mmCIF file of C-alpha atoms and ligand atoms in Angstrom:
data_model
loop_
_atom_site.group_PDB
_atom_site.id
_atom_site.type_symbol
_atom_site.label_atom_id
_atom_site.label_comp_id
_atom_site.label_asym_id
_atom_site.label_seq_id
_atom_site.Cartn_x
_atom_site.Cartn_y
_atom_site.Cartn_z
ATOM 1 C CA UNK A 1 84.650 -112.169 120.939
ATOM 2 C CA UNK A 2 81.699 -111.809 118.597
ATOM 3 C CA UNK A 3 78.890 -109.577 119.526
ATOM 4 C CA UNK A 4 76.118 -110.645 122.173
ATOM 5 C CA UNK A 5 72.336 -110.337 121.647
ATOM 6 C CA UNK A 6 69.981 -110.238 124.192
ATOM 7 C CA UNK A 7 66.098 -110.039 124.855
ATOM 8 C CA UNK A 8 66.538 -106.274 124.781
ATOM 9 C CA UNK A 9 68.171 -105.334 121.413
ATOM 10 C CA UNK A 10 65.261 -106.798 119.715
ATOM 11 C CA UNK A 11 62.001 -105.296 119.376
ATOM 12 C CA UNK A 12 59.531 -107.134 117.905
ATOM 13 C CA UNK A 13 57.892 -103.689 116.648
ATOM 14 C CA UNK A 14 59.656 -103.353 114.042
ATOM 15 C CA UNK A 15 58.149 -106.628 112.520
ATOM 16 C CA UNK A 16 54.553 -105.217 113.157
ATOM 17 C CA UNK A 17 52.770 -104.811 109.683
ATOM 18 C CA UNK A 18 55.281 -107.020 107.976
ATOM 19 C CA UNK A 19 54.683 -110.872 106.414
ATOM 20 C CA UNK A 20 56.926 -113.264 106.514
ATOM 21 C CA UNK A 21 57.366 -116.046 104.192
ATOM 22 C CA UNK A 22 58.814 -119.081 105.446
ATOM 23 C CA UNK A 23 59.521 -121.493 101.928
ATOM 24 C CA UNK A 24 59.904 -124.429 102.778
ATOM 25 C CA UNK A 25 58.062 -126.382 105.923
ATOM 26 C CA UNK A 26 60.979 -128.873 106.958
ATOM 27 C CA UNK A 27 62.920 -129.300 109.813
ATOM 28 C CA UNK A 28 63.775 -125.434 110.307
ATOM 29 C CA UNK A 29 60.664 -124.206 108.699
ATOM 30 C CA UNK A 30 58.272 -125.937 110.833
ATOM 31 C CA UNK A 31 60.333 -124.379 113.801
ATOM 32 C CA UNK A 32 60.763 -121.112 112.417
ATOM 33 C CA UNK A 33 57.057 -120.612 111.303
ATOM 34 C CA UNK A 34 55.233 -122.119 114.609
ATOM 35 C CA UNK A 35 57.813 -119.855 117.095
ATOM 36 C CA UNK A 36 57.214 -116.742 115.106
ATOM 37 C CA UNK A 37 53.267 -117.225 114.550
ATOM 38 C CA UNK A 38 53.097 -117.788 118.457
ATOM 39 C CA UNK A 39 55.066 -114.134 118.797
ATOM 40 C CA UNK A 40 52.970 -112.566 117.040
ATOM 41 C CA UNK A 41 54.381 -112.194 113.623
ATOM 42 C CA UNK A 42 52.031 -112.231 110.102
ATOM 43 C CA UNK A 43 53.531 -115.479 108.645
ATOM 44 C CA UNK A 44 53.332 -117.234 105.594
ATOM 45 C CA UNK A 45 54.228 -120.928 104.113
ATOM 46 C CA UNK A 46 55.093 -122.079 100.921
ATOM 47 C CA UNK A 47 55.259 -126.102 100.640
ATOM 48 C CA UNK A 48 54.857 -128.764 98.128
ATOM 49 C CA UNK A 49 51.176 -129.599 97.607
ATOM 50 C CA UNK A 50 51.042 -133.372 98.452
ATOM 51 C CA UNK A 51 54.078 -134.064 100.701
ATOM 52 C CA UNK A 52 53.968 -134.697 104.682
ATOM 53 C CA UNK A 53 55.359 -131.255 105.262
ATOM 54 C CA UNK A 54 52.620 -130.098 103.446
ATOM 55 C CA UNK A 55 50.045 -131.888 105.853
ATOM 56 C CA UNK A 56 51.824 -131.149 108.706
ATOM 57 C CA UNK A 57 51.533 -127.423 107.952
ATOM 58 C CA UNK A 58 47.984 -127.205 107.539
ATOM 59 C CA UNK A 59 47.510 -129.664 110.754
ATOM 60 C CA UNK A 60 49.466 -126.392 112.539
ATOM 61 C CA UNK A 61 46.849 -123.761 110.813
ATOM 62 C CA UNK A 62 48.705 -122.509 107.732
ATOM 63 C CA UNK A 63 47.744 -122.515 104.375
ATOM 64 C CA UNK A 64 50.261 -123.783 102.196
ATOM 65 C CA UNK A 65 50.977 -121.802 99.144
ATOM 66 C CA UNK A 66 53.812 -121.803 95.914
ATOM 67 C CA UNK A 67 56.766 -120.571 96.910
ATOM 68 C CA UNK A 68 56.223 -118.211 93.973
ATOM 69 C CA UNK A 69 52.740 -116.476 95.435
ATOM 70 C CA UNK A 70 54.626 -116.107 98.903
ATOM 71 C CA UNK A 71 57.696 -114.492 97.757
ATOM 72 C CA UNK A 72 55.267 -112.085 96.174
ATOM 73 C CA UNK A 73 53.151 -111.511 99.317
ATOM 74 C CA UNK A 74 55.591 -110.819 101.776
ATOM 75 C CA UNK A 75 58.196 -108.473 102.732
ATOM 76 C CA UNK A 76 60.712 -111.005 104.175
ATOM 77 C CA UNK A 77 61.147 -114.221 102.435
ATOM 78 C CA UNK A 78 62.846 -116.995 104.168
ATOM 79 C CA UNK A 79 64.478 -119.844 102.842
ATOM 80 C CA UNK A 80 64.379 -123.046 104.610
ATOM 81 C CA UNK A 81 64.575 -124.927 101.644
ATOM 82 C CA UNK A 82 67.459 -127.913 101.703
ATOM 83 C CA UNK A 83 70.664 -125.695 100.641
ATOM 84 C CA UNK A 84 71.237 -127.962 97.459
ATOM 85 C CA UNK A 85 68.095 -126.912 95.824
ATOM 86 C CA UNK A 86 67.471 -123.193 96.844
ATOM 87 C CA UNK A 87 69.311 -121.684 94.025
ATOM 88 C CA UNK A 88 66.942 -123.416 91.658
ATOM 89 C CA UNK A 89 63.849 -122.566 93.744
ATOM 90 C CA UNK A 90 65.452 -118.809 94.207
ATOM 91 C CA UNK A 91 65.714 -118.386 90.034
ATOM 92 C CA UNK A 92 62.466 -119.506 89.008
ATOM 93 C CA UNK A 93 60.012 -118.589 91.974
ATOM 94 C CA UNK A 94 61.264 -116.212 94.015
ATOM 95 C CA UNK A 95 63.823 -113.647 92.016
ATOM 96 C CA UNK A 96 60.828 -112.176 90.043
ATOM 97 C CA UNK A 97 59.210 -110.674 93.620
ATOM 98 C CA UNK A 98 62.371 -109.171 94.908
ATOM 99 C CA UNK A 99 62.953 -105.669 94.868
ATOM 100 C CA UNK A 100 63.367 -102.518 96.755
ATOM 101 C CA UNK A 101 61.358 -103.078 100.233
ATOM 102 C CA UNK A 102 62.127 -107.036 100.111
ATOM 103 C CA UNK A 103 64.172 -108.713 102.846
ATOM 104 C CA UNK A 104 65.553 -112.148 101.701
ATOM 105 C CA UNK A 105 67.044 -114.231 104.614
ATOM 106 C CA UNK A 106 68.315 -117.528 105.253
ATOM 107 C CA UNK A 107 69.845 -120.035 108.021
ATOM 108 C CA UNK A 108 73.026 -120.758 105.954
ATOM 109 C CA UNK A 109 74.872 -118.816 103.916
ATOM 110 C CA UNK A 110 75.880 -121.831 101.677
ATOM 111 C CA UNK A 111 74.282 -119.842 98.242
ATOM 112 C CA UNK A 112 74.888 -116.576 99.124
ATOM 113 C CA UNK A 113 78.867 -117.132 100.148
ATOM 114 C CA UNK A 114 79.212 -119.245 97.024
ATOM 115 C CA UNK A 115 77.383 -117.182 95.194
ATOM 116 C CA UNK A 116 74.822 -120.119 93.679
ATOM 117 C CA UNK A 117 71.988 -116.900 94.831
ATOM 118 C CA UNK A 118 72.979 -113.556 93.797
ATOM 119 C CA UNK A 119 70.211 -110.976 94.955
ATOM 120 C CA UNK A 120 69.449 -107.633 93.793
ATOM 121 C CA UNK A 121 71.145 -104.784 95.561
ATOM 122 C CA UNK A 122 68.265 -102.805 96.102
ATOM 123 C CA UNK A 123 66.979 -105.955 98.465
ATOM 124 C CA UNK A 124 68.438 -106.243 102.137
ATOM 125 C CA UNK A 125 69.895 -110.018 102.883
ATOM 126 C CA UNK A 126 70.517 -110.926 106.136
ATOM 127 C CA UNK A 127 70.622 -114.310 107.935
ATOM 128 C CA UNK A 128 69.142 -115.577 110.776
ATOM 129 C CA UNK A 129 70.985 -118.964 111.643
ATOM 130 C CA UNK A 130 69.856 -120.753 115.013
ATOM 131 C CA UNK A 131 72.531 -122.851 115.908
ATOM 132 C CA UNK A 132 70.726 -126.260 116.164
ATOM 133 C CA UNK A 133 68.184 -128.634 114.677
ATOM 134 C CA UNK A 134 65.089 -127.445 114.124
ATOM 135 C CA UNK A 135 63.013 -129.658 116.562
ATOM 136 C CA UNK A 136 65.094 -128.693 119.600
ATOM 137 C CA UNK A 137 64.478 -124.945 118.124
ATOM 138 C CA UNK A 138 60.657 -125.223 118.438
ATOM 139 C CA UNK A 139 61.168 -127.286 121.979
ATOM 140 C CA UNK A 140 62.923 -124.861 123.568
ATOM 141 C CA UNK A 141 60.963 -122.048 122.653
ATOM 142 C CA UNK A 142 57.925 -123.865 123.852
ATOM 143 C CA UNK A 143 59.983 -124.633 127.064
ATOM 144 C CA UNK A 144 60.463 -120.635 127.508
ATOM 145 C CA UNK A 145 63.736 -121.350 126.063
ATOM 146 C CA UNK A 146 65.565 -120.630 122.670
ATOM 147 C CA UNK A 147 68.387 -121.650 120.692
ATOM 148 C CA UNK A 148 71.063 -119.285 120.585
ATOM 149 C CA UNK A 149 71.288 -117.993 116.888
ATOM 150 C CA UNK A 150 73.998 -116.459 114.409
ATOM 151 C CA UNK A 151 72.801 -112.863 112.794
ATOM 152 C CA UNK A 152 73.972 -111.034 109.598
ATOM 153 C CA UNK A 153 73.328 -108.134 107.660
ATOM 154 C CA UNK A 154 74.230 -108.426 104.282
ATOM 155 C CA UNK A 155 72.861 -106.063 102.615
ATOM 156 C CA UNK A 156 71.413 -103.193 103.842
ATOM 157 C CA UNK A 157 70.002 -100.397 101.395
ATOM 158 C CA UNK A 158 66.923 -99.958 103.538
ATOM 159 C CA UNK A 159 69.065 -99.093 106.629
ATOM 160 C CA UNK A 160 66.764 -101.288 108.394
ATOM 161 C CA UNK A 161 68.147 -104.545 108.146
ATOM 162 C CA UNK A 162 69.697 -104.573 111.744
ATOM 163 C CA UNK A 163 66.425 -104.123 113.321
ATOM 164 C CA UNK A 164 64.486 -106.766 111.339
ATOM 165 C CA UNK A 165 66.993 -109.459 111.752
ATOM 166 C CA UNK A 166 67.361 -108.759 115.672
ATOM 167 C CA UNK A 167 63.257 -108.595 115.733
ATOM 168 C CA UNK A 168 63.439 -111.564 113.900
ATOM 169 C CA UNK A 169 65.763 -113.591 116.020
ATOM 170 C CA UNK A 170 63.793 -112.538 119.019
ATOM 171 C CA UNK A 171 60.356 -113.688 117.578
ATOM 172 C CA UNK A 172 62.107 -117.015 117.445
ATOM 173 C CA UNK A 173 63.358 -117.404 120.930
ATOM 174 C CA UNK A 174 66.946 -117.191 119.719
ATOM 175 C CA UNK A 175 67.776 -114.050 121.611
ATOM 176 C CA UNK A 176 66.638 -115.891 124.951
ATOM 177 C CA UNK A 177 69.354 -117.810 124.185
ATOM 178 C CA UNK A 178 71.870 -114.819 123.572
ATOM 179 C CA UNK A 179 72.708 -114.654 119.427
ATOM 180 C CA UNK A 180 75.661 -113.613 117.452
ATOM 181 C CA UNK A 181 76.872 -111.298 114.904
ATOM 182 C CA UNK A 182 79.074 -112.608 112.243
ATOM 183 C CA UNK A 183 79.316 -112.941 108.627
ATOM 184 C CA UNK A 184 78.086 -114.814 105.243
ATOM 185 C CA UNK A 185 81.910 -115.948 104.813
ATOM 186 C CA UNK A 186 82.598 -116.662 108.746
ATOM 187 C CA UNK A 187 78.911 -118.649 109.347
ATOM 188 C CA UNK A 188 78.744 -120.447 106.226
ATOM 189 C CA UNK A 189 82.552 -121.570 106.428
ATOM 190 C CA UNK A 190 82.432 -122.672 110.251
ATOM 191 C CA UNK A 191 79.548 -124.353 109.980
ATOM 192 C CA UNK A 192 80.447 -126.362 106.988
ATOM 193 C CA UNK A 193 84.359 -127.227 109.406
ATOM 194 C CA UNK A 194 81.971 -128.107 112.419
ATOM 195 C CA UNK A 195 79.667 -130.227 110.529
ATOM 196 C CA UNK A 196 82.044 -132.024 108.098
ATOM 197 C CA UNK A 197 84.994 -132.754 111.237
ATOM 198 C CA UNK A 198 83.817 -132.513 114.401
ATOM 199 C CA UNK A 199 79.801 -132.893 114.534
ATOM 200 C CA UNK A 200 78.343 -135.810 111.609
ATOM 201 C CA UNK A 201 81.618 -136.405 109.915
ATOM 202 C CA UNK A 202 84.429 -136.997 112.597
ATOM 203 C CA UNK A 203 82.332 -138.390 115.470
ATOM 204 C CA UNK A 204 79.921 -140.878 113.467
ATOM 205 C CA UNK A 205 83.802 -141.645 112.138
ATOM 206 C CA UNK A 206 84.841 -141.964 115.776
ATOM 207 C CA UNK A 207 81.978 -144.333 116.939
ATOM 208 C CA UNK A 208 82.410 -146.392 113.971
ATOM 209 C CA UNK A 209 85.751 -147.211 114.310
ATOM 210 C CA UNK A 210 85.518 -147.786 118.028
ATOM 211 C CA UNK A 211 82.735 -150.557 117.440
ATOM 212 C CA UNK A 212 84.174 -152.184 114.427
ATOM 213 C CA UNK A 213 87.626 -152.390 116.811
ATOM 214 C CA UNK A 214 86.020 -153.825 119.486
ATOM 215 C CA UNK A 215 83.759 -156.380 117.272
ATOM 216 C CA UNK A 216 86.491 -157.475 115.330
ATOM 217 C CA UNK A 217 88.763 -158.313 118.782
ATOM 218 C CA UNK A 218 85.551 -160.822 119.150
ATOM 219 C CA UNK A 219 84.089 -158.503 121.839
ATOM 220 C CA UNK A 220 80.091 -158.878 121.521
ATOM 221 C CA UNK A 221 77.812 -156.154 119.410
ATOM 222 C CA UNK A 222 75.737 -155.291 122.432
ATOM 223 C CA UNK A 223 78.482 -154.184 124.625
ATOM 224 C CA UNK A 224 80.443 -152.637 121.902
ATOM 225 C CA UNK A 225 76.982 -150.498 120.952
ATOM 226 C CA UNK A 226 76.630 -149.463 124.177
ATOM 227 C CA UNK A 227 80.257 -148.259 124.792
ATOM 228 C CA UNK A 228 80.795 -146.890 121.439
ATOM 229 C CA UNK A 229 77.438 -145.169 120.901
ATOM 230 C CA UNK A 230 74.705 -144.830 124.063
ATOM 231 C CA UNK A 231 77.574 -143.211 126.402
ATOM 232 C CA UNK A 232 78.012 -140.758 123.916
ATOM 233 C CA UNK A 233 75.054 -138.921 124.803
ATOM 234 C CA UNK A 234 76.210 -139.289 128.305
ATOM 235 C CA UNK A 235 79.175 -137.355 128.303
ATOM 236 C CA UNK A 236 78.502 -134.827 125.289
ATOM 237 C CA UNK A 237 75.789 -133.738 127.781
ATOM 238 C CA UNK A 238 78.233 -133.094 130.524
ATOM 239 C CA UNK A 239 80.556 -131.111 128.003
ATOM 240 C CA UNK A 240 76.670 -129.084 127.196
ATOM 241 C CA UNK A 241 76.505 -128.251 130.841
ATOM 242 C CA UNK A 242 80.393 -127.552 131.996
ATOM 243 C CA UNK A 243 83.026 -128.116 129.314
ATOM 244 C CA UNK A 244 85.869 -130.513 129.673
ATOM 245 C CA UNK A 245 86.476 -130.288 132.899
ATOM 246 C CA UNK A 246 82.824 -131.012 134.141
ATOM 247 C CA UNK A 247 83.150 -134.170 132.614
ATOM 248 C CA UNK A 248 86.522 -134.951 133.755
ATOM 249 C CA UNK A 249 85.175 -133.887 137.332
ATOM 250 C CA UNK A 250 82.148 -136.682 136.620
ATOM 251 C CA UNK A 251 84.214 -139.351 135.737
ATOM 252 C CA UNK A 252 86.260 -141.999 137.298
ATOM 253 C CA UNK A 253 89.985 -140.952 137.955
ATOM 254 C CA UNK A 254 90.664 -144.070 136.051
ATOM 255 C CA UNK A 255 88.860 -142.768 133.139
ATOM 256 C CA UNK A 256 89.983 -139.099 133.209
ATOM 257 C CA UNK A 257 93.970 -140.332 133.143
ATOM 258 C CA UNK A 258 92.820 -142.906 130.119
ATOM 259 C CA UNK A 259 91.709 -139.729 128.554
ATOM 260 C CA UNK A 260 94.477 -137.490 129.116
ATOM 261 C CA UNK A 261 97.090 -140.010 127.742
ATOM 262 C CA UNK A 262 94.841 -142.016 125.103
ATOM 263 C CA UNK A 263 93.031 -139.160 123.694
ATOM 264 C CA UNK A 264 95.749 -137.373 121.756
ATOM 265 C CA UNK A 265 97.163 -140.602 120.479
ATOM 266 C CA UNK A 266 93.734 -140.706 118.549
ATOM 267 C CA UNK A 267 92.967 -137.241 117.538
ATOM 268 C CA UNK A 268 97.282 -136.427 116.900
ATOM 269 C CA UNK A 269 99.368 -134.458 114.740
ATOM 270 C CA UNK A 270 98.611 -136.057 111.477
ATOM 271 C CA UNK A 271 94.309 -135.258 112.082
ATOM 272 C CA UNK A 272 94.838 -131.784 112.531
ATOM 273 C CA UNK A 273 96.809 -131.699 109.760
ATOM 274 C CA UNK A 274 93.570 -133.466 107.884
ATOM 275 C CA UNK A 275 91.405 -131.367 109.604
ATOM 276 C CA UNK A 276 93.479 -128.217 108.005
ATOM 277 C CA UNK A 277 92.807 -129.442 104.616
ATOM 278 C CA UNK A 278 89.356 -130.057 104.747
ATOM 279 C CA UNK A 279 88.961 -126.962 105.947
ATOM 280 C CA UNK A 280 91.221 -125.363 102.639
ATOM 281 C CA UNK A 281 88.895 -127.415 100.596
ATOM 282 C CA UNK A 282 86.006 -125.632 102.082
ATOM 283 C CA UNK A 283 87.308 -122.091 102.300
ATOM 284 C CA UNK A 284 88.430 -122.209 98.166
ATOM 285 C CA UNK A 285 84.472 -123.304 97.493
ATOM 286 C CA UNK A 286 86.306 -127.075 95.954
ATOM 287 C CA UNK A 287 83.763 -128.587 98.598
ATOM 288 C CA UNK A 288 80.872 -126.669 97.200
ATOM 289 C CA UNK A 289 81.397 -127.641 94.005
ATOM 290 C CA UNK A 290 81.832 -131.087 94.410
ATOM 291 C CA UNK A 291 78.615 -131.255 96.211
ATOM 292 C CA UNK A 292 77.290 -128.731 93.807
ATOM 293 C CA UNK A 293 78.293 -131.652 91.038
ATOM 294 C CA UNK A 294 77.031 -134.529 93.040
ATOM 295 C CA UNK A 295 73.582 -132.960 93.122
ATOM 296 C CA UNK A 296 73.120 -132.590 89.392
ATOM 297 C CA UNK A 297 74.380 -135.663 88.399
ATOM 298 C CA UNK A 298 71.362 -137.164 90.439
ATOM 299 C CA UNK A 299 73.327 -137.524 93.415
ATOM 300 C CA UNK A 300 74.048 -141.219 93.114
ATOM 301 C CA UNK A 301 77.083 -141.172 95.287
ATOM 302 C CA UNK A 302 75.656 -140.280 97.576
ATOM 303 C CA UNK A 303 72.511 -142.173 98.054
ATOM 304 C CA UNK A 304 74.950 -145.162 97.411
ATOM 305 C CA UNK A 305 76.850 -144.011 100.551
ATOM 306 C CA UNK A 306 73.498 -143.271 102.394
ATOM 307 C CA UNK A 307 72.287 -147.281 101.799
ATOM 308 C CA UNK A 308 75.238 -148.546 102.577
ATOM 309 C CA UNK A 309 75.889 -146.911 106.015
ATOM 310 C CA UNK A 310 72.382 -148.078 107.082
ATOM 311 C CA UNK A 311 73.450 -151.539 106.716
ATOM 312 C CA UNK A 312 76.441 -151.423 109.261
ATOM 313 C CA UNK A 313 76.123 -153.962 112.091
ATOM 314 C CA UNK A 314 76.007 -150.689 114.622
ATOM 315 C CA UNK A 315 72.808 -149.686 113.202
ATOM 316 C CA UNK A 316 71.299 -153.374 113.182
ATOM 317 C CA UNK A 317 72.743 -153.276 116.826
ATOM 318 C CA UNK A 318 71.642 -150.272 118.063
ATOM 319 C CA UNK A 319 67.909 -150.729 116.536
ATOM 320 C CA UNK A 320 67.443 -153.338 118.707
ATOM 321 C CA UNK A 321 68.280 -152.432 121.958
ATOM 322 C CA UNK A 322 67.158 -148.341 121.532
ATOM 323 C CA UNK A 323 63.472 -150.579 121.232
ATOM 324 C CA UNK A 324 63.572 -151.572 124.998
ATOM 325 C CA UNK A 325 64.494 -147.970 126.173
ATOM 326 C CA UNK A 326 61.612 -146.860 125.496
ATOM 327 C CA UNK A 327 61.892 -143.625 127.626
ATOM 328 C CA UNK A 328 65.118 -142.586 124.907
ATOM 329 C CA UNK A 329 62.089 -141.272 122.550
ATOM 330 C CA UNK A 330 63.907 -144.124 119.031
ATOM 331 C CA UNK A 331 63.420 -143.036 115.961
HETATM 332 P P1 LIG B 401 64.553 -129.756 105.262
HETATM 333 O O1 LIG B 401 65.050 -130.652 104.187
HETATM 334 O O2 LIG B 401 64.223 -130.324 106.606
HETATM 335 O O3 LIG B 401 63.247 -128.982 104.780
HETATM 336 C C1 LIG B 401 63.094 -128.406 103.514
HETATM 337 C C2 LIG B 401 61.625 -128.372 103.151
HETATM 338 O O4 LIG B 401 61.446 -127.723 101.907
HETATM 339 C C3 LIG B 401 61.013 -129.756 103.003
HETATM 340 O O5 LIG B 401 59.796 -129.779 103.708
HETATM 341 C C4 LIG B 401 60.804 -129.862 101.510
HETATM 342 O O6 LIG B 401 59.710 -130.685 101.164
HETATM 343 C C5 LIG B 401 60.484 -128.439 101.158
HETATM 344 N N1 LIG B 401 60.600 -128.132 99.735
HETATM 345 C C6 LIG B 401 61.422 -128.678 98.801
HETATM 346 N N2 LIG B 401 61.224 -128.082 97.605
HETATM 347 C C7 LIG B 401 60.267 -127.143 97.768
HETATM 348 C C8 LIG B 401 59.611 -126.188 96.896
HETATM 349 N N3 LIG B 401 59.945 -126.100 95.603
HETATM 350 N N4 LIG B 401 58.665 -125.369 97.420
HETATM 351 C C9 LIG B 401 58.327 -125.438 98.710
HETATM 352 N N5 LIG B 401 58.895 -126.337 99.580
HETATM 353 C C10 LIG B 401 59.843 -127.161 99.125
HETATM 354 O O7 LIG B 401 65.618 -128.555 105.398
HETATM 355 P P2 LIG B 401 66.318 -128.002 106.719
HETATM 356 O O8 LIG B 401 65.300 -127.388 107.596
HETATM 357 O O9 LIG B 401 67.257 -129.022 107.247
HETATM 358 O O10 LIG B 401 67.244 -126.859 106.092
HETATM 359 C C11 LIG B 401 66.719 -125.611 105.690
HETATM 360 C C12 LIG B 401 67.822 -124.568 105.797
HETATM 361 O O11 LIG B 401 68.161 -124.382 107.174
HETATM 362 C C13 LIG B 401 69.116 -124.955 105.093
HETATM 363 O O12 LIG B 401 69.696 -123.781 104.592
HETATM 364 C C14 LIG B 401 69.970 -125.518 106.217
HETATM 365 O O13 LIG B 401 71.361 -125.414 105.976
HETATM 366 C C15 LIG B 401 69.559 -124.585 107.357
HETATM 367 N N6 LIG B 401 69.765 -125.122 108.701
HETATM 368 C C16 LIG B 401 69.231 -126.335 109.032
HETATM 369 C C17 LIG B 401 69.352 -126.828 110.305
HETATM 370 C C18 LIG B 401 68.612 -128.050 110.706
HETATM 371 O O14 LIG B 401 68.314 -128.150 111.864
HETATM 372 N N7 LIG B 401 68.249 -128.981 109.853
HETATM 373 C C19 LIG B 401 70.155 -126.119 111.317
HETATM 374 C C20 LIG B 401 70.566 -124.789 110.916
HETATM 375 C C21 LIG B 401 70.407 -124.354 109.624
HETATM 376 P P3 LIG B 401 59.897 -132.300 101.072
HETATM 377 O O15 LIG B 401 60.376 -132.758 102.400
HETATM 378 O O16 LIG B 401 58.565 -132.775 100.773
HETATM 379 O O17 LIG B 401 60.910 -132.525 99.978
HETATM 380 MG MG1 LIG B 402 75.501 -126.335 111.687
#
């Protein structure tokens, strides 16, 4: 089993007298920034002048600069930038400022594994992944809470790495939570499996399917919504607190054997066998590249993809009826 962190292998010390820039004021960066500042921790924010993340960062108390003038001010830069344009940002803004005494980290290891970013070796790299969106990182931390993180050192010429990126992890919350040591290759390539079959890809897959099933046997939207897509919530939250079995325990003996004999004739020989090659085409960096690809082409694949999925009946559905729950928080 990997490596456990806890509350007291990080000392928040040995970020005393140090900056930190966080580039990038999005979904992690407005986590990051807020749950370190309220540690402690000298931080720093680099944003766009002129976008909402830009206002929103000032409307918390920081003053927004280029992520070229933080780099240069601080002694550990991280990246929060979306993965598909950090390599660009990394060339022109931040590679001039690194150097010995610099700490570049991240919360993927998408352009260090594949090598998009390649620092200088007199720099220490290390990561600092927490291991869920950003808004639940900043909620839980406010809560007393924290989101259990992944931890790497790199690169290490200053023989201090280990210390910063535990300090680090502790200033926001994620050693609370207990965090984990791995590696570039092992965070970068689970993370991309998890996402890709299990998390967005295979369950928004999964819901999809159900409803469309269920519409097209002349069942009506609302019930096929609420089946298909509410109860998901429902029971992923009893997997959160007890696994499997809690949520076999929870529900109905009818449902549990419907599980037991149904499930595997869904999720069977021939998806694992899928889910094996994905997971080839992520470890031999042919998923990187394609997105890589996408990206500089102007990504019109995928904003294609992106308008049509917004126009499925489940999201016209579920619009609708999230608007009179209005305790669920709809976005
Ligand atoms: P977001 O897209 O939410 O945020 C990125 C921010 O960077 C945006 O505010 C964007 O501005 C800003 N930005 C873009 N270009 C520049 C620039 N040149 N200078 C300064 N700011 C700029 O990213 P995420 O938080 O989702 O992802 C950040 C990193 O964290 C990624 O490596 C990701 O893999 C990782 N991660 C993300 C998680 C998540 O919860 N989302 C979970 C764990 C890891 P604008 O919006 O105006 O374009
Ligand atoms: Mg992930």
């Amino acid at each position: 089993m990997a490596k456990i962190f806890t509350e007291k292998d990080g000392n928040l010390a040995d970020l005393k007298g140090k900056t930190v820039a966080i580039i990038g004021y999005g979904s992690q960066g407005h986590a990051q920034a807020q749950n370190l500042k309220d540690s402690g921790i000298k931080v720093i924010v680099a944003e766009m002048k002129g976008t909402d993340n830009h206002k929103l960062a000032v409307k918390h108390g920081f003053k927004p600069m280029s992520a070229s003038e933080a780099a240069q001010q601080a002694d550990i830069i991280q990246i929060l930038l979306p993965d598909e344009i950090q390599a660009k940002v990394y060339e022109s803004e931040i590679a001039p400022h690194m150097g010995k005494g610099k700490t570049l980290c991240f919360s993927h290891g998408f352009n260090i594994h594949f090598k998009y970013i390649k620092p200088p070796k007199d720099s220490d790299v290390i990561m600092i992944a927490p291991k869920g969106p950003g808004h639940l990182v900043r909620s839980e931390f406010v809560k007393g809470g924290g989101v259990p993180c992944l931890v790497v050192v790199h690169q290490n010429p200053s023989r201090k790495a280990k210390k910063v990126a535990l300090a680090y992890a502790k200033a926001v919350g994620g050693l609370r939570a207990g965090s984990f040591e791995t590696t570039y290759k092992e965070e970068t390539e689970t993370d991309l499996f998890g996402e890709q079959v299990v998390l967005c890809g295979g369950l928004s897959a999964l819901i999809k399917a159900g409803f469309e099933t269920l519409v097209e046997a002349g069942y009506d939207e609302t019930m096929a919504y609420f089946e298909c897509m509410h109860e998901v919530k429902l029971i992923v939250d009893l997997f959160y607190q007890g696994g499997l079995s809690y949520m076999r325990y929870s529900v109905s003996n009818t449902a549990e054997y419907g599980d037991l004999t149904r499930g595997p004739r869904i999720i069977n020989k021939q998806t694992k066998q899928s889910m094996k090659k994905i997971l080839k085409e992520i470890q031999s960096g042919k998923f990187a590249r394609e997105w890589m690809k996408e990206v500089q082409g102007g990504a019109k694949n995928f904003k294609a993809m992106e308008k049509s999925e917004a126009k499925h009946p489940i999201e016209k559905v579920g619009k609708k009826l999230r608007a009179n729950m209005k305790w669920i928080d709809a976005k």
